[in-house]
mmCIF file of C-alpha atoms in Angstrom:
data_model
loop_
_atom_site.group_PDB
_atom_site.id
_atom_site.type_symbol
_atom_site.label_atom_id
_atom_site.label_comp_id
_atom_site.label_asym_id
_atom_site.label_seq_id
_atom_site.Cartn_x
_atom_site.Cartn_y
_atom_site.Cartn_z
ATOM 1 C CA UNK A 11 -16.561 5.228 17.182
ATOM 2 C CA UNK A 12 -18.418 2.534 15.279
ATOM 3 C CA UNK A 13 -16.841 0.655 12.367
ATOM 4 C CA UNK A 14 -19.353 2.281 10.010
ATOM 5 C CA UNK A 15 -18.427 5.740 11.226
ATOM 6 C CA UNK A 16 -14.757 4.914 10.887
ATOM 7 C CA UNK A 17 -15.058 3.932 7.244
ATOM 8 C CA UNK A 18 -16.671 7.281 6.442
ATOM 9 C CA UNK A 19 -13.385 8.901 7.395
ATOM 10 C CA UNK A 20 -11.742 7.134 4.477
ATOM 11 C CA UNK A 21 -12.475 10.233 2.410
ATOM 12 C CA UNK A 22 -9.593 11.933 4.212
ATOM 13 C CA UNK A 23 -7.177 9.598 2.456
ATOM 14 C CA UNK A 24 -6.194 10.472 -1.138
ATOM 15 C CA UNK A 25 -7.680 8.122 -3.703
ATOM 16 C CA UNK A 26 -5.613 5.946 -5.995
ATOM 17 C CA UNK A 27 -5.314 6.670 -9.719
ATOM 18 C CA UNK A 28 -8.252 5.438 -11.752
ATOM 19 C CA UNK A 29 -8.741 1.668 -11.663
ATOM 20 C CA UNK A 30 -8.331 -0.464 -14.736
ATOM 21 C CA UNK A 31 -10.890 -2.817 -16.160
ATOM 22 C CA UNK A 32 -10.648 -6.359 -14.858
ATOM 23 C CA UNK A 33 -13.653 -7.819 -16.687
ATOM 24 C CA UNK A 34 -15.123 -5.886 -19.600
ATOM 25 C CA UNK A 35 -18.592 -5.422 -21.022
ATOM 26 C CA UNK A 36 -21.992 -5.545 -19.349
ATOM 27 C CA UNK A 37 -21.699 -6.288 -15.657
ATOM 28 C CA UNK A 38 -18.024 -5.371 -15.834
ATOM 29 C CA UNK A 39 -15.882 -5.057 -12.742
ATOM 30 C CA UNK A 40 -13.445 -2.167 -12.615
ATOM 31 C CA UNK A 41 -10.897 -2.389 -9.861
ATOM 32 C CA UNK A 42 -7.258 -3.017 -9.201
ATOM 33 C CA UNK A 43 -6.937 -6.533 -7.841
ATOM 34 C CA UNK A 44 -4.222 -7.444 -5.359
ATOM 35 C CA UNK A 45 -3.692 -10.966 -4.037
ATOM 36 C CA UNK A 46 -5.266 -11.418 -0.632
ATOM 37 C CA UNK A 47 -7.165 -8.132 -0.661
ATOM 38 C CA UNK A 48 -10.699 -7.097 -1.439
ATOM 39 C CA UNK A 49 -11.650 -4.905 -4.383
ATOM 40 C CA UNK A 50 -12.591 -1.244 -4.153
ATOM 41 C CA UNK A 51 -16.261 -0.521 -3.636
ATOM 42 C CA UNK A 52 -16.765 1.856 -6.532
ATOM 43 C CA UNK A 53 -15.419 4.757 -8.568
ATOM 44 C CA UNK A 54 -13.419 7.241 -6.530
ATOM 45 C CA UNK A 55 -12.829 4.889 -3.592
ATOM 46 C CA UNK A 56 -9.369 3.769 -2.575
ATOM 47 C CA UNK A 57 -7.844 0.775 -4.290
ATOM 48 C CA UNK A 58 -6.103 -1.899 -2.259
ATOM 49 C CA UNK A 59 -2.333 -1.953 -2.465
ATOM 50 C CA UNK A 60 0.432 -4.391 -1.730
ATOM 51 C CA UNK A 61 1.545 -5.484 1.717
ATOM 52 C CA UNK A 62 4.987 -3.916 1.435
ATOM 53 C CA UNK A 63 4.554 -0.253 0.603
ATOM 54 C CA UNK A 64 7.280 1.563 -1.316
ATOM 55 C CA UNK A 65 7.393 4.539 1.010
ATOM 56 C CA UNK A 66 5.982 6.013 4.216
ATOM 57 C CA UNK A 67 3.466 8.190 2.371
ATOM 58 C CA UNK A 68 1.958 5.386 0.288
ATOM 59 C CA UNK A 69 -1.756 4.592 0.693
ATOM 60 C CA UNK A 70 -2.893 1.779 3.024
ATOM 61 C CA UNK A 71 -2.856 -1.901 2.184
ATOM 62 C CA UNK A 72 -6.601 -2.537 2.426
ATOM 63 C CA UNK A 73 -9.633 -0.312 1.968
ATOM 64 C CA UNK A 74 -11.404 0.045 5.353
ATOM 65 C CA UNK A 75 -14.712 -0.582 3.552
ATOM 66 C CA UNK A 76 -13.556 -4.067 2.582
ATOM 67 C CA UNK A 77 -12.288 -4.823 6.075
ATOM 68 C CA UNK A 78 -15.605 -3.738 7.567
ATOM 69 C CA UNK A 79 -17.573 -5.784 5.053
ATOM 70 C CA UNK A 80 -15.720 -8.996 5.852
ATOM 71 C CA UNK A 81 -15.519 -8.606 9.644
ATOM 72 C CA UNK A 82 -18.732 -10.513 10.415
ATOM 73 C CA UNK A 83 -17.788 -13.479 8.222
ATOM 74 C CA UNK A 84 -14.292 -13.474 9.704
ATOM 75 C CA UNK A 85 -15.682 -13.566 13.242
ATOM 76 C CA UNK A 86 -18.007 -16.466 12.445
ATOM 77 C CA UNK A 87 -15.289 -18.323 10.549
ATOM 78 C CA UNK A 88 -12.476 -18.218 13.095
ATOM 79 C CA UNK A 89 -12.009 -21.440 15.010
ATOM 80 C CA UNK A 90 -13.172 -21.448 18.631
ATOM 81 C CA UNK A 91 -11.612 -24.914 19.006
ATOM 82 C CA UNK A 92 -8.131 -23.406 19.174
ATOM 83 C CA UNK A 93 -9.022 -21.116 22.069
ATOM 84 C CA UNK A 94 -8.945 -23.716 24.863
ATOM 85 C CA UNK A 95 -5.337 -24.833 24.218
ATOM 86 C CA UNK A 96 -4.403 -21.175 23.862
ATOM 87 C CA UNK A 97 -6.055 -20.284 27.183
ATOM 88 C CA UNK A 98 -4.220 -23.142 28.905
ATOM 89 C CA UNK A 99 -0.881 -21.886 27.585
ATOM 90 C CA UNK A 100 -1.610 -18.294 28.570
ATOM 91 C CA UNK A 101 -2.711 -19.360 32.063
ATOM 92 C CA UNK A 102 0.655 -21.083 32.538
ATOM 93 C CA UNK A 103 2.819 -18.148 31.535
ATOM 94 C CA UNK A 104 5.348 -17.488 34.300
ATOM 95 C CA UNK A 105 5.385 -14.197 36.169
ATOM 96 C CA UNK A 106 2.792 -12.383 34.059
ATOM 97 C CA UNK A 107 0.609 -9.702 35.628
ATOM 98 C CA UNK A 108 -1.301 -9.410 32.351
ATOM 99 C CA UNK A 109 -1.164 -10.438 28.715
ATOM 100 C CA UNK A 110 0.861 -8.567 26.096
ATOM 101 C CA UNK A 111 -0.547 -9.335 22.654
ATOM 102 C CA UNK A 112 0.985 -8.252 19.348
ATOM 103 C CA UNK A 113 -1.551 -7.997 16.492
ATOM 104 C CA UNK A 114 0.287 -8.015 13.151
ATOM 105 C CA UNK A 115 -1.249 -6.236 10.180
ATOM 106 C CA UNK A 116 -4.115 -5.268 12.446
ATOM 107 C CA UNK A 117 -6.141 -3.325 9.861
ATOM 108 C CA UNK A 118 -9.143 -1.811 11.621
ATOM 109 C CA UNK A 119 -8.636 -4.101 14.635
ATOM 110 C CA UNK A 120 -11.156 -6.863 13.989
ATOM 111 C CA UNK A 121 -8.897 -9.522 15.517
ATOM 112 C CA UNK A 122 -8.782 -7.669 18.820
ATOM 113 C CA UNK A 123 -12.533 -7.141 18.820
ATOM 114 C CA UNK A 124 -12.987 -10.884 18.352
ATOM 115 C CA UNK A 125 -10.290 -12.243 20.657
ATOM 116 C CA UNK A 126 -9.949 -9.840 23.592
ATOM 117 C CA UNK A 127 -13.486 -10.532 24.930
ATOM 118 C CA UNK A 128 -12.742 -14.274 24.745
ATOM 119 C CA UNK A 129 -9.669 -14.177 27.002
ATOM 120 C CA UNK A 130 -9.550 -13.575 30.753
ATOM 121 C CA UNK A 131 -7.232 -11.185 32.489
ATOM 122 C CA UNK A 132 -5.774 -7.765 31.824
ATOM 123 C CA UNK A 133 -4.550 -7.356 28.266
ATOM 124 C CA UNK A 134 -2.281 -4.877 26.530
ATOM 125 C CA UNK A 135 -2.583 -5.038 22.740
ATOM 126 C CA UNK A 136 0.220 -3.736 20.531
ATOM 127 C CA UNK A 137 -1.250 -3.062 17.105
ATOM 128 C CA UNK A 138 1.112 -3.227 14.104
ATOM 129 C CA UNK A 139 0.292 -1.891 10.642
ATOM 130 C CA UNK A 140 1.874 0.192 7.887
ATOM 131 C CA UNK A 141 -1.185 2.439 7.595
ATOM 132 C CA UNK A 142 -1.548 5.159 10.257
ATOM 133 C CA UNK A 143 -5.232 5.658 9.445
ATOM 134 C CA UNK A 144 -6.068 2.004 10.043
ATOM 135 C CA UNK A 145 -4.009 2.077 13.234
ATOM 136 C CA UNK A 146 -6.059 5.017 14.474
ATOM 137 C CA UNK A 147 -9.316 3.259 13.615
ATOM 138 C CA UNK A 148 -8.164 0.061 15.349
ATOM 139 C CA UNK A 149 -7.150 1.885 18.519
ATOM 140 C CA UNK A 150 -10.389 3.869 18.765
ATOM 141 C CA UNK A 151 -12.610 0.831 18.177
ATOM 142 C CA UNK A 152 -10.673 -1.621 20.358
ATOM 143 C CA UNK A 153 -12.507 -3.441 23.157
ATOM 144 C CA UNK A 154 -12.017 -2.047 26.636
ATOM 145 C CA UNK A 155 -12.612 -5.161 28.739
ATOM 146 C CA UNK A 156 -11.686 -8.836 28.709
ATOM 147 C CA UNK A 157 -14.001 -11.819 29.221
ATOM 148 C CA UNK A 158 -13.788 -11.430 33.017
ATOM 149 C CA UNK A 159 -14.114 -7.649 32.962
ATOM 150 C CA UNK A 160 -10.377 -6.979 33.272
ATOM 151 C CA UNK A 161 -9.011 -3.909 31.525
ATOM 152 C CA UNK A 162 -7.839 -3.985 27.904
ATOM 153 C CA UNK A 163 -5.411 -1.281 26.733
ATOM 154 C CA UNK A 164 -3.818 -0.664 23.329
ATOM 155 C CA UNK A 165 -0.853 1.014 21.720
ATOM 156 C CA UNK A 166 -0.023 1.334 18.019
ATOM 157 C CA UNK A 167 3.204 0.783 16.115
ATOM 158 C CA UNK A 168 3.585 1.702 12.495
ATOM 159 C CA UNK A 169 5.937 -0.575 10.595
ATOM 160 C CA UNK A 170 6.426 -3.525 8.282
ATOM 161 C CA UNK A 171 5.393 -6.790 9.922
ATOM 162 C CA UNK A 172 7.803 -8.598 7.607
ATOM 163 C CA UNK A 173 10.634 -7.126 9.713
ATOM 164 C CA UNK A 174 9.412 -8.595 12.997
ATOM 165 C CA UNK A 175 12.234 -9.859 15.242
ATOM 166 C CA UNK A 176 12.620 -11.729 18.523
ATOM 167 C CA UNK A 177 13.707 -8.479 20.178
ATOM 168 C CA UNK A 178 10.457 -6.774 19.147
ATOM 169 C CA UNK A 179 8.542 -9.626 20.811
ATOM 170 C CA UNK A 180 10.468 -9.525 24.085
ATOM 171 C CA UNK A 181 7.901 -9.921 26.865
ATOM 172 C CA UNK A 182 5.100 -10.891 24.482
ATOM 173 C CA UNK A 183 2.430 -13.327 25.647
ATOM 174 C CA UNK A 184 0.890 -13.915 22.214
ATOM 175 C CA UNK A 185 1.213 -12.964 18.545
ATOM 176 C CA UNK A 186 -1.938 -12.769 16.458
ATOM 177 C CA UNK A 187 -2.743 -12.018 12.837
ATOM 178 C CA UNK A 188 -5.725 -12.392 10.551
ATOM 179 C CA UNK A 189 -5.629 -13.032 6.790
ATOM 180 C CA UNK A 190 -1.908 -12.314 6.759
ATOM 181 C CA UNK A 191 0.050 -15.476 5.966
ATOM 182 C CA UNK A 192 -1.119 -15.780 2.362
ATOM 183 C CA UNK A 193 0.303 -12.353 1.461
ATOM 184 C CA UNK A 194 3.775 -13.231 2.785
ATOM 185 C CA UNK A 195 6.727 -14.898 1.095
ATOM 186 C CA UNK A 196 8.345 -18.063 2.411
ATOM 187 C CA UNK A 197 11.241 -16.011 3.776
ATOM 188 C CA UNK A 198 8.843 -13.737 5.661
ATOM 189 C CA UNK A 199 6.961 -16.688 7.143
ATOM 190 C CA UNK A 200 10.266 -18.198 8.227
ATOM 191 C CA UNK A 201 11.194 -14.894 9.853
ATOM 192 C CA UNK A 202 7.828 -14.717 11.628
ATOM 193 C CA UNK A 203 8.206 -18.260 12.954
ATOM 194 C CA UNK A 204 11.767 -17.545 14.059
ATOM 195 C CA UNK A 205 10.700 -14.397 15.900
ATOM 196 C CA UNK A 206 7.824 -16.106 17.712
ATOM 197 C CA UNK A 207 9.715 -19.250 18.660
ATOM 198 C CA UNK A 208 12.778 -17.207 19.626
ATOM 199 C CA UNK A 209 10.617 -15.191 21.996
ATOM 200 C CA UNK A 210 8.877 -18.334 23.279
ATOM 201 C CA UNK A 211 5.405 -16.939 22.644
ATOM 202 C CA UNK A 212 2.449 -18.672 20.983
ATOM 203 C CA UNK A 213 0.982 -17.455 17.699
ATOM 204 C CA UNK A 214 -2.663 -17.535 16.628
ATOM 205 C CA UNK A 215 -2.764 -16.902 12.871
ATOM 206 C CA UNK A 216 -6.279 -17.025 11.467
ATOM 207 C CA UNK A 217 -8.097 -17.029 8.134
ATOM 208 C CA UNK A 218 -5.351 -18.101 5.747
ATOM 209 C CA UNK A 219 -6.798 -18.981 2.361
ATOM 210 C CA UNK A 220 -6.850 -22.698 1.625
ATOM 211 C CA UNK A 221 -7.236 -22.434 -2.158
ATOM 212 C CA UNK A 222 -10.667 -24.067 -2.241
ATOM 213 C CA UNK A 223 -14.060 -22.519 -2.925
ATOM 214 C CA UNK A 224 -17.444 -24.270 -3.133
ATOM 215 C CA UNK A 225 -20.287 -22.527 -4.972
ATOM 216 C CA UNK A 226 -23.890 -23.720 -5.002
ATOM 217 C CA UNK A 227 -25.252 -24.089 -7.618
ATOM 218 C CA UNK A 228 -22.061 -25.083 -9.394
ATOM 219 C CA UNK A 229 -20.883 -23.840 -12.774
ATOM 220 C CA UNK A 230 -18.450 -25.487 -15.218
ATOM 221 C CA UNK A 231 -16.163 -22.436 -14.971
ATOM 222 C CA UNK A 232 -15.786 -22.616 -11.174
ATOM 223 C CA UNK A 233 -12.639 -24.748 -11.271
ATOM 224 C CA UNK A 234 -10.881 -22.631 -13.904
ATOM 225 C CA UNK A 235 -11.585 -19.410 -12.038
ATOM 226 C CA UNK A 236 -10.347 -20.942 -8.789
ATOM 227 C CA UNK A 237 -7.158 -22.238 -10.413
ATOM 228 C CA UNK A 238 -6.388 -18.863 -12.007
ATOM 229 C CA UNK A 239 -7.112 -17.022 -8.745
ATOM 230 C CA UNK A 240 -4.755 -19.309 -6.832
ATOM 231 C CA UNK A 241 -2.045 -18.675 -9.424
ATOM 232 C CA UNK A 242 -2.619 -14.938 -9.017
ATOM 233 C CA UNK A 243 -2.114 -15.236 -5.260
ATOM 234 C CA UNK A 244 1.269 -16.858 -5.862
ATOM 235 C CA UNK A 245 2.603 -13.900 -7.849
ATOM 236 C CA UNK A 246 5.833 -12.155 -6.871
ATOM 237 C CA UNK A 247 6.884 -14.942 -4.531
ATOM 238 C CA UNK A 248 3.812 -14.715 -2.288
ATOM 239 C CA UNK A 249 2.602 -18.065 -0.990
ATOM 240 C CA UNK A 250 -1.157 -17.633 -1.282
ATOM 241 C CA UNK A 251 -2.845 -20.985 -0.592
ATOM 242 C CA UNK A 252 0.543 -22.615 0.095
ATOM 243 C CA UNK A 253 1.165 -20.338 3.080
ATOM 244 C CA UNK A 254 -0.580 -22.410 5.726
ATOM 245 C CA UNK A 255 1.561 -25.479 5.021
ATOM 246 C CA UNK A 256 4.696 -23.366 4.884
ATOM 247 C CA UNK A 257 3.823 -21.851 8.266
ATOM 248 C CA UNK A 258 3.202 -25.289 9.784
ATOM 249 C CA UNK A 259 6.623 -26.420 8.598
ATOM 250 C CA UNK A 260 8.372 -23.243 9.736
ATOM 251 C CA UNK A 261 6.972 -23.400 13.269
ATOM 252 C CA UNK A 262 7.340 -27.181 13.596
ATOM 253 C CA UNK A 263 10.968 -27.108 12.484
ATOM 254 C CA UNK A 264 11.630 -24.663 15.319
ATOM 255 C CA UNK A 265 10.108 -26.900 17.967
ATOM 256 C CA UNK A 266 6.586 -25.470 18.207
ATOM 257 C CA UNK A 267 3.494 -27.613 18.595
ATOM 258 C CA UNK A 268 1.182 -26.706 15.714
ATOM 259 C CA UNK A 269 -2.583 -27.142 15.553
ATOM 260 C CA UNK A 270 -4.751 -26.426 12.526
ATOM 261 C CA UNK A 271 -8.482 -25.964 12.245
ATOM 262 C CA UNK A 272 -10.726 -24.992 9.326
ATOM 263 C CA UNK A 273 -12.225 -21.491 9.412
ATOM 264 C CA UNK A 274 -14.439 -21.144 6.339
ATOM 265 C CA UNK A 275 -16.605 -18.273 5.299
ATOM 266 C CA UNK A 276 -20.143 -19.601 4.772
ATOM 267 C CA UNK A 277 -21.896 -16.999 2.664
ATOM 268 C CA UNK A 278 -25.628 -17.104 1.981
ATOM 269 C CA UNK A 279 -28.401 -14.607 1.233
ATOM 270 C CA UNK A 280 -27.736 -12.593 4.404
ATOM 271 C CA UNK A 281 -24.122 -12.014 3.304
ATOM 272 C CA UNK A 282 -24.979 -10.966 -0.251
ATOM 273 C CA UNK A 283 -23.028 -7.673 -0.087
ATOM 274 C CA UNK A 284 -19.852 -9.468 0.953
ATOM 275 C CA UNK A 285 -20.438 -12.254 -1.568
ATOM 276 C CA UNK A 286 -20.846 -9.779 -4.421
ATOM 277 C CA UNK A 287 -17.644 -7.922 -3.542
ATOM 278 C CA UNK A 288 -15.745 -11.159 -3.039
ATOM 279 C CA UNK A 289 -16.967 -12.420 -6.428
ATOM 280 C CA UNK A 290 -15.738 -9.286 -8.180
ATOM 281 C CA UNK A 291 -12.309 -9.603 -6.615
ATOM 282 C CA UNK A 292 -12.110 -13.364 -7.159
ATOM 283 C CA UNK A 293 -13.061 -13.237 -10.831
ATOM 284 C CA UNK A 294 -11.068 -10.059 -11.429
ATOM 285 C CA UNK A 295 -7.880 -11.643 -10.082
ATOM 286 C CA UNK A 296 -8.464 -14.756 -12.183
ATOM 287 C CA UNK A 297 -8.837 -12.681 -15.358
ATOM 288 C CA UNK A 298 -5.790 -10.618 -14.481
ATOM 289 C CA UNK A 299 -3.837 -13.868 -14.248
ATOM 290 C CA UNK A 300 -5.399 -15.422 -17.373
ATOM 291 C CA UNK A 301 -6.752 -12.714 -19.723
ATOM 292 C CA UNK A 302 -8.064 -15.348 -22.119
ATOM 293 C CA UNK A 303 -10.760 -16.116 -19.546
ATOM 294 C CA UNK A 304 -12.301 -12.644 -19.972
ATOM 295 C CA UNK A 305 -15.122 -13.427 -22.463
ATOM 296 C CA UNK A 306 -16.406 -16.383 -20.456
ATOM 297 C CA UNK A 307 -15.689 -14.714 -17.112
ATOM 298 C CA UNK A 308 -17.876 -11.750 -18.064
ATOM 299 C CA UNK A 309 -20.868 -14.027 -18.509
ATOM 300 C CA UNK A 310 -19.966 -16.011 -15.434
ATOM 301 C CA UNK A 311 -19.693 -12.963 -13.201
ATOM 302 C CA UNK A 312 -22.900 -11.428 -14.499
ATOM 303 C CA UNK A 313 -24.852 -14.621 -13.802
ATOM 304 C CA UNK A 314 -23.243 -15.157 -10.415
ATOM 305 C CA UNK A 315 -24.012 -11.610 -9.304
ATOM 306 C CA UNK A 316 -27.625 -11.991 -10.457
ATOM 307 C CA UNK A 317 -27.945 -15.223 -8.453
ATOM 308 C CA UNK A 318 -26.399 -13.512 -5.455
ATOM 309 C CA UNK A 319 -28.860 -10.617 -5.657
ATOM 310 C CA UNK A 320 -31.743 -13.084 -5.938
ATOM 311 C CA UNK A 321 -30.595 -14.948 -2.823
ATOM 312 C CA UNK A 322 -29.928 -18.117 -4.819
ATOM 313 C CA UNK A 323 -26.145 -18.349 -4.425
ATOM 314 C CA UNK A 324 -24.229 -19.904 -1.543
ATOM 315 C CA UNK A 325 -20.467 -19.844 -1.257
ATOM 316 C CA UNK A 326 -18.001 -21.532 1.071
ATOM 317 C CA UNK A 327 -14.577 -19.904 0.973
ATOM 318 C CA UNK A 328 -12.210 -22.230 2.780
ATOM 319 C CA UNK A 329 -9.601 -20.868 5.206
ATOM 320 C CA UNK A 330 -7.414 -22.366 7.926
ATOM 321 C CA UNK A 331 -6.502 -21.147 11.409
ATOM 322 C CA UNK A 332 -3.133 -22.036 12.916
ATOM 323 C CA UNK A 333 -2.121 -22.113 16.573
ATOM 324 C CA UNK A 334 1.619 -22.517 17.159
ATOM 325 C CA UNK A 335 2.638 -23.172 20.754
ATOM 326 C CA UNK A 336 6.332 -22.368 20.934
ATOM 327 C CA UNK A 337 8.492 -23.713 23.710
ATOM 328 C CA UNK A 338 8.559 -21.153 26.532
ATOM 329 C CA UNK A 339 11.937 -19.520 27.014
ATOM 330 C CA UNK A 340 11.583 -19.288 30.792
ATOM 331 C CA UNK A 341 9.623 -22.305 31.969
ATOM 332 C CA UNK A 342 5.884 -22.952 31.715
ATOM 333 C CA UNK A 343 4.124 -25.744 29.888
ATOM 334 C CA UNK A 344 3.565 -26.463 26.203
#
């Protein structure tokens, strides 16, 4: 099933209550904005919800439409420079007939589609997410072969990635996640680092927001919007743009070798649909954090969207990728 076909199945999932207005007036954006997530695509579509759901029947964390829209930019942004040290570590794993890879908060499975064809050898992916619909989509659309043609298999596990333990990772070759760290608390990042280092497995954690955005042409309101958005991401104890440094510290303190590499989105005219949706979420979150910005933000958003539609806007959304090489528990090399 293609990603486009998968998103059409979203109609099977009950919609959220009506969204509230984030920026009013002409060119207004109406959506519920959650730190780290994309906005809904329009009236009647599912809103994004928080990472930790209140109950098993709650709606999913991210709208599949948003995950599909960002997948191309994510794939281009992720750092290829971290793959060689990762391949070296995986090649030196003792007594492994194949790789066992845990993908945390897998969404529709974009991380597996990007990484599995870049690694040699048989792979078994264990996909973790709270949303059973996204888990189904990820499993159906997962790659079937590795870089050398070896078989790739998958299984799904529904659960809260914040409760990951060393026992869960027993026998794991690698832990991966994409756009996850910035929607975790410091305690959850510490727990993730403890689980990975306790199991002696490396972690490749990509696309954590860095708190910096460059827009061309610039506007005097850019800095205020960015500052308010970053504050919004830090709500409720979430780390937002501070997450990447917290993760570096958490893994390093537990003896892992940590490497960082930038992984920006570079959005131009060919990414106008993604840029427009990102703008709505970015400005909407800023106004939610600082309502006094609303009158100026309405003008700002209207002009930015017009420039985007005209192919005159370019945006760099800065992210960071992290590779943590934990000390193996049973030999091997760092």
